[in-house]
XYZ file of C-alpha atoms in Angstrom:
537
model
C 0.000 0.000 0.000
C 1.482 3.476 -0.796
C 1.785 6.487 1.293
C -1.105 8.348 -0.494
C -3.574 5.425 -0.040
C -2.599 5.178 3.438
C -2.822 9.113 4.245
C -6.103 8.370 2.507
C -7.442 5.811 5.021
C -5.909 7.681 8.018
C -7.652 11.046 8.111
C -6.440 11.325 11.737
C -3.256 11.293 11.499
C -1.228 13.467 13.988
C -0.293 15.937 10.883
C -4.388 16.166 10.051
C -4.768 16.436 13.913
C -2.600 19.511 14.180
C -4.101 21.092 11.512
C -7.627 20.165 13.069
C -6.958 21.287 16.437
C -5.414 24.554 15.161
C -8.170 25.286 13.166
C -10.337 24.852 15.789
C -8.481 26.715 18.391
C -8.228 29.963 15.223
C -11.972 29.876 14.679
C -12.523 30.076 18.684
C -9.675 32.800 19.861
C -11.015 34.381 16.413
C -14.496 34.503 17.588
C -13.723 35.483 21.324
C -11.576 38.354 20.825
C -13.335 39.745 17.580
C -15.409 42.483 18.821
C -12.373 44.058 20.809
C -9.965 43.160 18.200
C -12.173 45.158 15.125
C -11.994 48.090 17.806
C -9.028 48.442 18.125
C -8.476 48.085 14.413
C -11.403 50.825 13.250
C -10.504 52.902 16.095
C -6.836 52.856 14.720
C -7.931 53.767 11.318
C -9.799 56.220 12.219
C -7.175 58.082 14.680
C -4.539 57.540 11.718
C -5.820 61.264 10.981
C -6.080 62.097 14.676
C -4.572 65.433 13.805
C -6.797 65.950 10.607
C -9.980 65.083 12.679
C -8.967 67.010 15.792
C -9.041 70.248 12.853
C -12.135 69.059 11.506
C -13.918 69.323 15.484
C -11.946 72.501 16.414
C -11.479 74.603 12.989
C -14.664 75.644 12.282
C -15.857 76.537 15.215
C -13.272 79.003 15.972
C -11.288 80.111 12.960
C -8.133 81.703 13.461
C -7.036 85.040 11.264
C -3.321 84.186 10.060
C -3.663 88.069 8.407
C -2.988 89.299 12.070
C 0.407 89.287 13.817
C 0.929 86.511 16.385
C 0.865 87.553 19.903
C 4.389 86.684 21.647
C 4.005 83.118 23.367
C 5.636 84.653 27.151
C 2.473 86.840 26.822
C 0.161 83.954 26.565
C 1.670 82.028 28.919
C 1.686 84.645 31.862
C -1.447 86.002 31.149
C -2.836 82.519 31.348
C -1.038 81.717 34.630
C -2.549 85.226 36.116
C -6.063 83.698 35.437
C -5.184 79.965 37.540
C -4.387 79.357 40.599
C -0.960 77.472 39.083
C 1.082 75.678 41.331
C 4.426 76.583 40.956
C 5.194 73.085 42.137
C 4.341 71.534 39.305
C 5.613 71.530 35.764
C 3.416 74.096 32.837
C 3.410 72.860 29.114
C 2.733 74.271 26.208
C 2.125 72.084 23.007
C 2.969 74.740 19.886
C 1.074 75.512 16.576
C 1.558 73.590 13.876
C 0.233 72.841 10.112
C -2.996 71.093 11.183
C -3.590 72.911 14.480
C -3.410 76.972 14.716
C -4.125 76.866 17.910
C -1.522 76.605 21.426
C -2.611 74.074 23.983
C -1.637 74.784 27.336
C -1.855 72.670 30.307
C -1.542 74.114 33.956
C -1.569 71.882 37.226
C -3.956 73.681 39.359
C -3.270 73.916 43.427
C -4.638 70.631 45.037
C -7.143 71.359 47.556
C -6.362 71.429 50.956
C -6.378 67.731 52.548
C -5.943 66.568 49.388
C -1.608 67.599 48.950
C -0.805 64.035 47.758
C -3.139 62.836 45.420
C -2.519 65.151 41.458
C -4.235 67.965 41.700
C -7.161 69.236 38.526
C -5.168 70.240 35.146
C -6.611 73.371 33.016
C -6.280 72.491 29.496
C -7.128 75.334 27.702
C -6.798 75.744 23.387
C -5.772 79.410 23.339
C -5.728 81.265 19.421
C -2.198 81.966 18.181
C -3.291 85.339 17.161
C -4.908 86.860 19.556
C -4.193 84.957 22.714
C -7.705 84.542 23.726
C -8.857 81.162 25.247
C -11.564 79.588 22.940
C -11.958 76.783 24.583
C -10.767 73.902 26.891
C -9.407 71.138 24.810
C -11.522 68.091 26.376
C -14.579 69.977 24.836
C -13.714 68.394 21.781
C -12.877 65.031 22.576
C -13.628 63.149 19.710
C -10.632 62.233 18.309
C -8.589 61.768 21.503
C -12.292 59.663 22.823
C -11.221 57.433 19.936
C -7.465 57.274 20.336
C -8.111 55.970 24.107
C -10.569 53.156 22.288
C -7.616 52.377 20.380
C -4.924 51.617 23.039
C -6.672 51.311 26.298
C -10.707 50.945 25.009
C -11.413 53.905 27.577
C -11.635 51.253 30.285
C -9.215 51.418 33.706
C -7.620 48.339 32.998
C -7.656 48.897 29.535
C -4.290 49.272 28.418
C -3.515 45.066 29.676
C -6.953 43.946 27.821
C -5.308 45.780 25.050
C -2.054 43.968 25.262
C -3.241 40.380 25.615
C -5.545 40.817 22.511
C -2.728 42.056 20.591
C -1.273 38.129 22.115
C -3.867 36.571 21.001
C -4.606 37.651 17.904
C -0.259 37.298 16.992
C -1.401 33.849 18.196
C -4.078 33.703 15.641
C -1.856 34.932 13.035
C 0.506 32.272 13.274
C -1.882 29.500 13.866
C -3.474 30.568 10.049
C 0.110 30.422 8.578
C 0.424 26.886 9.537
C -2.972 26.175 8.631
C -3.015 27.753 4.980
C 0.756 26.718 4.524
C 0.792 24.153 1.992
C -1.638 26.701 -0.300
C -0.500 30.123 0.855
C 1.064 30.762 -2.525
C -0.955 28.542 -4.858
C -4.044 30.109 -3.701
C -2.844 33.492 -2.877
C -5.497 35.112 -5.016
C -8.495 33.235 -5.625
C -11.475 34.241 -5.255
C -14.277 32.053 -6.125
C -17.147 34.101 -7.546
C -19.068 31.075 -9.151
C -19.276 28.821 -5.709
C -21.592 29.409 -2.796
C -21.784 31.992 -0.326
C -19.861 30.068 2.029
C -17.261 29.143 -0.522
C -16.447 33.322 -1.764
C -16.447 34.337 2.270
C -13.550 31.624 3.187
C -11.699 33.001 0.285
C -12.307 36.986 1.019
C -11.562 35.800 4.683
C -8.259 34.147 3.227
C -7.133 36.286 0.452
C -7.018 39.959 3.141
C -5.205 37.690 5.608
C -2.300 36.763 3.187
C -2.153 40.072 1.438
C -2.029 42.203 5.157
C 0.178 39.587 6.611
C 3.477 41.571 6.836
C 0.964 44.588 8.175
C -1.007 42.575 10.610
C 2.047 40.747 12.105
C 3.529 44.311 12.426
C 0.621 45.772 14.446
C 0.217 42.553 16.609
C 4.027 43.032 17.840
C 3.608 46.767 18.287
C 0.564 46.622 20.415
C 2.230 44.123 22.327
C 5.333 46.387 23.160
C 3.704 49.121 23.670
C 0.756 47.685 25.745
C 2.659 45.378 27.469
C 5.388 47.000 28.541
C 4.590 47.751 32.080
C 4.949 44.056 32.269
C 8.330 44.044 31.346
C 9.246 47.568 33.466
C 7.792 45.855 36.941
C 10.043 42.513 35.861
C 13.160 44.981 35.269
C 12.971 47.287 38.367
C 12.378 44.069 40.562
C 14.710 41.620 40.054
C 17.502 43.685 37.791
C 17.595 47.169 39.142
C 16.723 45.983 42.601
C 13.596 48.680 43.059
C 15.363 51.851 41.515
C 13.514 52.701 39.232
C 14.736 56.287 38.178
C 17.855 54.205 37.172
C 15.650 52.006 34.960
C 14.361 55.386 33.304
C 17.940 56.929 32.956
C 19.545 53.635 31.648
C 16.525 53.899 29.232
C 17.239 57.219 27.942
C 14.600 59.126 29.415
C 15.731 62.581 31.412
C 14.085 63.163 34.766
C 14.584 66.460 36.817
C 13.476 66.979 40.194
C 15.247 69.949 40.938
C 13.143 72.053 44.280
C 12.650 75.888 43.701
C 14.947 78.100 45.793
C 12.437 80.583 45.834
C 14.339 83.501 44.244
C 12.280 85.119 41.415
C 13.732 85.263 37.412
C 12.382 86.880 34.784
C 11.930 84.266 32.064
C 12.125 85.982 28.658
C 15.357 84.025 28.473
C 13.362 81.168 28.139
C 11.411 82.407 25.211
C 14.574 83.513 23.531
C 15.609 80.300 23.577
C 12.860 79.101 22.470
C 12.038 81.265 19.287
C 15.598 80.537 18.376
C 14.671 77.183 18.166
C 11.943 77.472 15.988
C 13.761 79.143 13.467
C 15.778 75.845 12.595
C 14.834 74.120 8.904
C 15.438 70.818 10.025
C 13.829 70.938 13.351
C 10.156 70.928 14.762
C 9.051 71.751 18.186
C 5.987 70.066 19.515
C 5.663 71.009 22.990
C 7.795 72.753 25.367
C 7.832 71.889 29.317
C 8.580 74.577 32.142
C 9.788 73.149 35.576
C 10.158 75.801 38.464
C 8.759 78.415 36.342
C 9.877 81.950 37.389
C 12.626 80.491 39.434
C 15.714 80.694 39.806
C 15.731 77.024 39.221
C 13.428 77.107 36.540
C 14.453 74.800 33.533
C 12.789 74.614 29.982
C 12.438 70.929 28.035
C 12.198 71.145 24.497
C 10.756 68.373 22.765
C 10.406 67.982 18.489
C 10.923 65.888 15.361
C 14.516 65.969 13.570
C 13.270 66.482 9.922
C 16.416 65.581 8.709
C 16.519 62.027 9.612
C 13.799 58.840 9.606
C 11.804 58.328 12.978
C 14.357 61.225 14.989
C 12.698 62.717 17.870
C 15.052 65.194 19.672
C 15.006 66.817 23.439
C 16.992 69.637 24.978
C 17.209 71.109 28.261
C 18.292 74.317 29.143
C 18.627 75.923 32.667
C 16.600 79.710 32.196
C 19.157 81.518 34.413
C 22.768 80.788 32.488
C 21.427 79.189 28.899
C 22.974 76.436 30.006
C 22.642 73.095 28.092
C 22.407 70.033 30.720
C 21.239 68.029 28.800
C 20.191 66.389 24.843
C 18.819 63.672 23.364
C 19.882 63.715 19.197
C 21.125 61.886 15.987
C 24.392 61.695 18.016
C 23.421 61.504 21.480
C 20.797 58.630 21.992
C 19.717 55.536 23.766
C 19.654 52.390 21.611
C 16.309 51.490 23.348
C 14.683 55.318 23.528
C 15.349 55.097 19.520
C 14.084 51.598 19.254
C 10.922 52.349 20.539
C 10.363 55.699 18.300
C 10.707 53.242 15.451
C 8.335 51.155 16.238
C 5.963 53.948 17.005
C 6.246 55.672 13.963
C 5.728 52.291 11.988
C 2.269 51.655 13.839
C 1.209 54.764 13.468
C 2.044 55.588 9.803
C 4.111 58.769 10.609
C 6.491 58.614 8.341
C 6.235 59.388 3.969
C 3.668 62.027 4.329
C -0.398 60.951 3.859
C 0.354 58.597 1.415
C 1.088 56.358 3.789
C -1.537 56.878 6.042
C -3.987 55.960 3.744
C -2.418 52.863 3.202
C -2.476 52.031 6.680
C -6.059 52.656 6.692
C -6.946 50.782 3.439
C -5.180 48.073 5.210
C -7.263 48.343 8.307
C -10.514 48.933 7.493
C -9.738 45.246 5.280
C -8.610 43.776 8.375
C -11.952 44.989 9.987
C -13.804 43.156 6.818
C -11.559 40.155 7.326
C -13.072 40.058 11.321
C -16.724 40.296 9.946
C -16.081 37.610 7.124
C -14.298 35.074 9.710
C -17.931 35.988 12.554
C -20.110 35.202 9.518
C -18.034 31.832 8.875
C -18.327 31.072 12.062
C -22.060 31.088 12.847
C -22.503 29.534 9.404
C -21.185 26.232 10.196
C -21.967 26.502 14.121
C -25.717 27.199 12.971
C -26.106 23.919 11.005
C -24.429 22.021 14.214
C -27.186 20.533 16.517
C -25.505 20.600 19.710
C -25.247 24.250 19.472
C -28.806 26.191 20.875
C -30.017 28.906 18.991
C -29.616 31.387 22.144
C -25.969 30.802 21.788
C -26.140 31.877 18.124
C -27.622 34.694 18.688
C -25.494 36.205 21.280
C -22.174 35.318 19.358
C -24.199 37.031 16.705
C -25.131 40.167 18.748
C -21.780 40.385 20.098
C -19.898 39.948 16.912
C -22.083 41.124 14.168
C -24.021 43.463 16.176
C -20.977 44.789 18.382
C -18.898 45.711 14.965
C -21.656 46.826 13.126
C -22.607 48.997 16.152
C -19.044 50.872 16.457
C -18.902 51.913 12.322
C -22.716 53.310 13.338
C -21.434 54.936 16.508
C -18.739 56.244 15.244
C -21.046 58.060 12.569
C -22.936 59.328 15.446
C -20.131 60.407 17.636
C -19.094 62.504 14.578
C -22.429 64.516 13.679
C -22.731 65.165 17.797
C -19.014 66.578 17.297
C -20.417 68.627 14.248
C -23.759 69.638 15.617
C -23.562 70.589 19.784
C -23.087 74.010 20.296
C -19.378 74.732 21.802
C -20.744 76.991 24.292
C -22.301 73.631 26.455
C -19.858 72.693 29.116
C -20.597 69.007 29.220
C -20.822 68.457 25.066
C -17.983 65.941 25.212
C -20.020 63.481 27.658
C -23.018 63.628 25.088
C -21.014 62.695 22.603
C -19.537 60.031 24.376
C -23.301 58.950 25.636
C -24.288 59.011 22.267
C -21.442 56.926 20.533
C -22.063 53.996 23.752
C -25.990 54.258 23.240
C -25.934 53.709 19.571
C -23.460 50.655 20.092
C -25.525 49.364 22.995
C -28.836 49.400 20.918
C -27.096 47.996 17.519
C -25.807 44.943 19.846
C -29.020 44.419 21.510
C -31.248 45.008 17.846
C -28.300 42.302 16.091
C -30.326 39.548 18.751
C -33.723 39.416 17.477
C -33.051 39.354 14.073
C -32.457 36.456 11.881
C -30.832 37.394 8.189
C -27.111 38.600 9.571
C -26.661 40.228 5.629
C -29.921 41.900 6.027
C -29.053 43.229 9.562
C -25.427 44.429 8.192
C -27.503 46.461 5.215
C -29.655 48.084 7.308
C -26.974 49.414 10.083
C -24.813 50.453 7.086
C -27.365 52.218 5.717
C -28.275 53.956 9.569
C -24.714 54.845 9.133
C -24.908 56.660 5.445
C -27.186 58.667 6.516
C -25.455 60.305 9.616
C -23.034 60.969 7.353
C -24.936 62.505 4.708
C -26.510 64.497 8.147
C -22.391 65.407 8.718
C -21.903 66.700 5.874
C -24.867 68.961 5.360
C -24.614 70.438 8.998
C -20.833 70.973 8.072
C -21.759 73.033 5.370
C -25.136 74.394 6.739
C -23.561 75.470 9.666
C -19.556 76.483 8.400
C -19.476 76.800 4.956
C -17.728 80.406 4.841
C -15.545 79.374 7.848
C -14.270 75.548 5.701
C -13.678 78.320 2.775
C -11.765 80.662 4.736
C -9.447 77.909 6.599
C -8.682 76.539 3.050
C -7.807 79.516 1.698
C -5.390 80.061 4.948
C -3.847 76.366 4.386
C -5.794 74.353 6.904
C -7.102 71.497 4.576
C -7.819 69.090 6.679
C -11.358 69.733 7.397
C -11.781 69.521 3.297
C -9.723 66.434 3.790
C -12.118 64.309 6.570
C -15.306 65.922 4.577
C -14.022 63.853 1.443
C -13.343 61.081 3.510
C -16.925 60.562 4.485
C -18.113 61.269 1.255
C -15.682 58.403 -0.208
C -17.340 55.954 3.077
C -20.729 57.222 1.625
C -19.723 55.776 -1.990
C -18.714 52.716 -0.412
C -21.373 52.671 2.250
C -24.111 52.834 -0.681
C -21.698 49.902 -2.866
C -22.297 47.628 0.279
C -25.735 47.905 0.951
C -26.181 47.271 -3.038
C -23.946 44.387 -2.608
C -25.780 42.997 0.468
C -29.466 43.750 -0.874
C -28.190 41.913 -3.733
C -27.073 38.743 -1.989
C -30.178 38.553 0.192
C -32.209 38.274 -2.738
C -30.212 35.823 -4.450
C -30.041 33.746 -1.145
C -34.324 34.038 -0.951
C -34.423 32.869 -4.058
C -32.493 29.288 -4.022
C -34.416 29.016 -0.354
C -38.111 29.423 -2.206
C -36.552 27.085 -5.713
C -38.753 24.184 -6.704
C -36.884 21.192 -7.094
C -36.194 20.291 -10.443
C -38.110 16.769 -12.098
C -36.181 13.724 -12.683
C-alpha cells in the first residue's frame, strides 16, 4: 500500500490532527476576541488622521485670522497663569502651533485642595488662538478624536491598556496558527477568489485572500501593540529583580531625562526662556511640539524642548536648558541617543504611519478597514457552520451574533454618530464631550441588543450600514449648513484638513451605498435558491 492510499485511510493522522486542532483553536480565539480586536483596528484607522480630525472638530468653530500678527508666546503664557491658581510646584506645558492645528494648547496643574496635597491635583487644558491669545476653549470639549485614540490603546476602560495587550497576544497567536494552517496553499491560492461557488465558498476566500495580502501589516501591528501595551509588564520585571527597586535608574539607563530639581524661591524673569525658544523654531530641520517649564519663574526654573529631527527617519530630539545661564544640561539627538529610547520611536512611527507624508496613512487605513472586513467575514463563517451544528442552541447563536455582528456593526454606526454630535452641539455647552460620548455607547448598545432578534445577519449588516450613510450625509450637510464660509476661509489660509475628513466621508458614503447594493443583492439571491422548486427527474 502506498503512502497516499494510506494518508487516505488515516484522516487522523497526527499531521491532520494539528491542523484540526489549530483550526479549531483559530476559529474560537477568532471569535472570542473579535469584537475588541475590530476596535481596536477601526478605532486605529480612524485616529490615523487624529490630527486631521482634531481640525475638523476645532477649525470651524473658531477660525483663526493668520492676516494678524501673532501675539508673543511669554504673553500667553503669563497672562494665562494670572487667570489659575498654578502651582508653581508643578511643571506648565505648552504644546505649539503647527500645520494642522493653529491653535496653542496649554496645560496648567492647578493647586490641590487642601487635605488633598498628595493625590494630582485638577489640570486646566485650555486651546488658546495663536493670534490673539484669547482662550476659545478647553481642549476636552472636543474630545472626539482623543475619545477614539483611548478606544484604540486602552478601550477607555481602567484596565484597559492590559486587555489591550493580551488581545494584541492573542490575535499574533491567531496569526501564526493561520500560517500553519493555509501553509501548503498560501502561494498557490494566494489570489483566488471564487465568484461562481456558494456563499460560504467566496467568504472563506475573502476571509483568506485579506489575511495573506495584510500579513506583513497585521504581524507588524500585533508586535507593536504588544510592546507598547505590554510593557509595564516588562518595566515591573526589570525594576524588581535587575535594578533591585530603583527605578529612576531604569528610566535613565533607558534614555529618558528626569529632573526633580526644588525651587529656591528667588524670582527670574523668564524671557530668556522664550529667547531660547524662538531661536529654536527658526531651525529648517527641526520641529518643536511642545515645550515643558519646571520651576517656572525660578531661579531654578528649567525649559524641556521636545520635536521631530526632519532631517533624519523616525528622529525625535530633546533639549534642556537651565533659564538663568542658557545652560545646556542636557540632549537627546542623531548623536546623542539611547539604543532602546530610539528603538521604541521606530516602532511607534511604523504603527502609526508617521512617516512618507499621507500617502502612507492611507495605506495604513486601506489596510485596516480590510482587516476589519476580514473580522466580519471570519464571525459570519463562524455562525454559518456553528448554525447547522445541533448541539449548538439557537440562544448561543444569537449572542455570538449580537456580540460579533451586532458589536462591529454597532461601532462603524457609533462612530457616525459620535461625529455629527461633534459637528452639531453648540461649543458653548460645558458638558458636550459626555453627550457625545453617551451618544457613541448608546448607539453601540442598541445595535448589539437590535443584532439579537433578528435572523438574516446580511440583512441586519444592510440596514446598520445604511443607519450609518445617513449620519453621514446628516455630517456633511450640517458641516456646510452650519460652516461653509468658515471651511472656505481655513482653506484659503492652508488648513485642509477639514476639506480632507469631509471627502473622507463622502468616499465611506460611496462605499457605504456599494455595500448595501452588494448585500441587498445577496439577500435576494439567497431568498431565491431558499423558495426554488426542485427540479423533475
Amino acid at each position: 500500500m502506498n503512502t497516499r492510499t494510506l494518508n487516505a485511510k488515516m484522516p487522523n493522522t497526527p499531521p491532520n490532527k494539528v491542523i484540526k486542532n489549530l483550526t479549531e483553536s483559530h476559529s474560537w480565539i477568532g471569535i472570542i476576541i473579535s469584537p475588541l480586536l475590530f476596535l481596536i483596528f477601526w478605532a486605529g484607522a480612524v485616529t490615523l488622521f487624529y490630527e486631521e480630525v482634531k481640525q475638523w472638530a476645532v477649525a470651524p468653530q473658531f477660525p483663526v485670522s493668520m492676516q494678524q500678527p501673532a501675539m508673543p508666546l511669554q504673553q500667553i503664557v503669563e497672562a494665562k497663569l494670572a487667570m489659575y491658581p498654578f502651582d508653581y510646584q508643578e511643571h506648565l506645558m505648552v504644546q505649539m502651533p503647527s500645520h494642522y492645528d493653529p491653535y496653542y494648547k496649554v496645560y496648567l496643574d492647578l493647586v490641590r485642595e487642601e487635605g488633598n496635597e498628595d493625590d494630582h491635583g485638577e489640570v486646566a487644558s485650555l486651546l488658546v488662538d495663536s493670534q490673539s491669545g484669547k482662550t476659545v476653549a478647553n481642549k476636552e470639549d472636543f474630545f472626539l478624536g482623543d475619545f477614539l485614540y483611548q478606544l484604540h490603546y486602552n478601550l477607555n476602560l481602567p484596565a484597559g491598556t492590559y486587555i489591550v495587550g493580551i488581545i494584541s497576544l492573542f490575535f499574533f497567536f491567531a496569526l501564526a496558527s493561520g500560517i500553519f494552517i493555509h501553509a501548503k496553499k498560501l502561494y498557490r491560492h494566494f489570489f483566488q477568489y471564487r465568484t461562481d461557488k456558494n456563499r460560504r465558498d467566496k467568504l472563506l476566500d475573502l476571509h483568506n485572500v485579506v489575511g495573506v495580502m495584510t500579513l506583513p501589516f497585521t504581524l507588524m501591528y500585533a508586535l507593536s501593540g504588544l510592546v507598547f501595551n505590554l510593557a509595564i509588564v516588562y518595566q515591573i520585571a526589570f525594576v524588581i529583580f535587575i535594578y533591585q527597586g530603583d527605578q529612576d535608574s531604569l528610566f535613565k539607563d533607558a534614555g529618558f531625562t528626569l529632573f526633580d530639581e526644588q525651587r529656591i524661591e528667588q524670582p527670574l524673569d523668564m524671557t530668556p526662556a522664550y529667547k531660547i525658544i524662538a531661536e529654536t523654531r527658526q531651525r529648517d530641520d527641526f520641529n518643536i511640539s511642545n515645550v515643558i517649564f519646571y520651576n517656572y519663574g525660578d531661579e531654578a526654573a528649567i525649559i524641556q524642548i521636545r520635536g521631530e529631527n526632519l532631517s533624519h527617519f523616525s528622529q525625535n530630539d530633546e533639549f534642556f536648558y537651565r533659564v538663568k545661564t542658557g545652560e545646556l544640561l542636557n540632549k537627546t539627538d542623531i548623536n546623542n541617543y539611547n539604543v532602546f529610547r530610539k528603538g521604541r520611536e521606530i516602532i511607534a512611527t511604523l504603527h502609526f504611519g508617521d512617516f512618507a507624508g499621507v500617502d502612507v496613512r492611507i495605506l495604513y487605513f486601506i489596510l485596516s478597514i480590510a482587516i476589519c472586513v476580514m473580522i466580519v467575514a471570519g464571525n459570519m463563517l463562524w455562525l454559518d457552520k456553528r448554525s447547522l451544528q445541533q448541539n449548538i442552541s439557537a440562544r448561543s447563536i444569537r449572542f455570538v451574533r449580537g456580540l460579533s455582528v451586532g458589536g462591529c456593526g454597532g461601532l462603524v454606526l457609533a462612530t457616525a454618530v459620535a461625529f455629527l454630535c461633534e459637528r452639531i452641539i453648540p461649543a458653548s455647552i460645558s458638558m458636550r464631550s459626555d453627550v457625545m460620548v453617551y451618544a457613541f455607547v448608546i448607539s453601540l448598545v442598541a445595535t448589539m441588543l437590535l443584532a439579537y432578534r433578528v435572523d438574516s445577519k446580511r440583512r441586519y449588516l444592510g440596514q446598520v450600514i445604511f443607519a450609518t450613510v445617513a449620519v453621514l450625509i446628516l455630517t456633511l450637510l450640517a458641516d456646510w449648513l452650519m460652516f461653509s464660509e468658515q471651511i472656505i476661509l481655513l482653506w484659503h489660509d492652508g488648513f485642509r484638513a477639514v476639506v480632507g475628513v469631509e471627502v473622507g466621508i463622502f468616499l465611506f458614503i460611496i462605499v457605504g451605498i456599494w455595500a448595501i447594493k452588494t448585500l441587498s443583492s445577496n439577500n435576494e439571491t439567497r431568498v431565491a435558491e431558499l423558495t426554488a422548486e426542485p427540479a423533475l427527474d
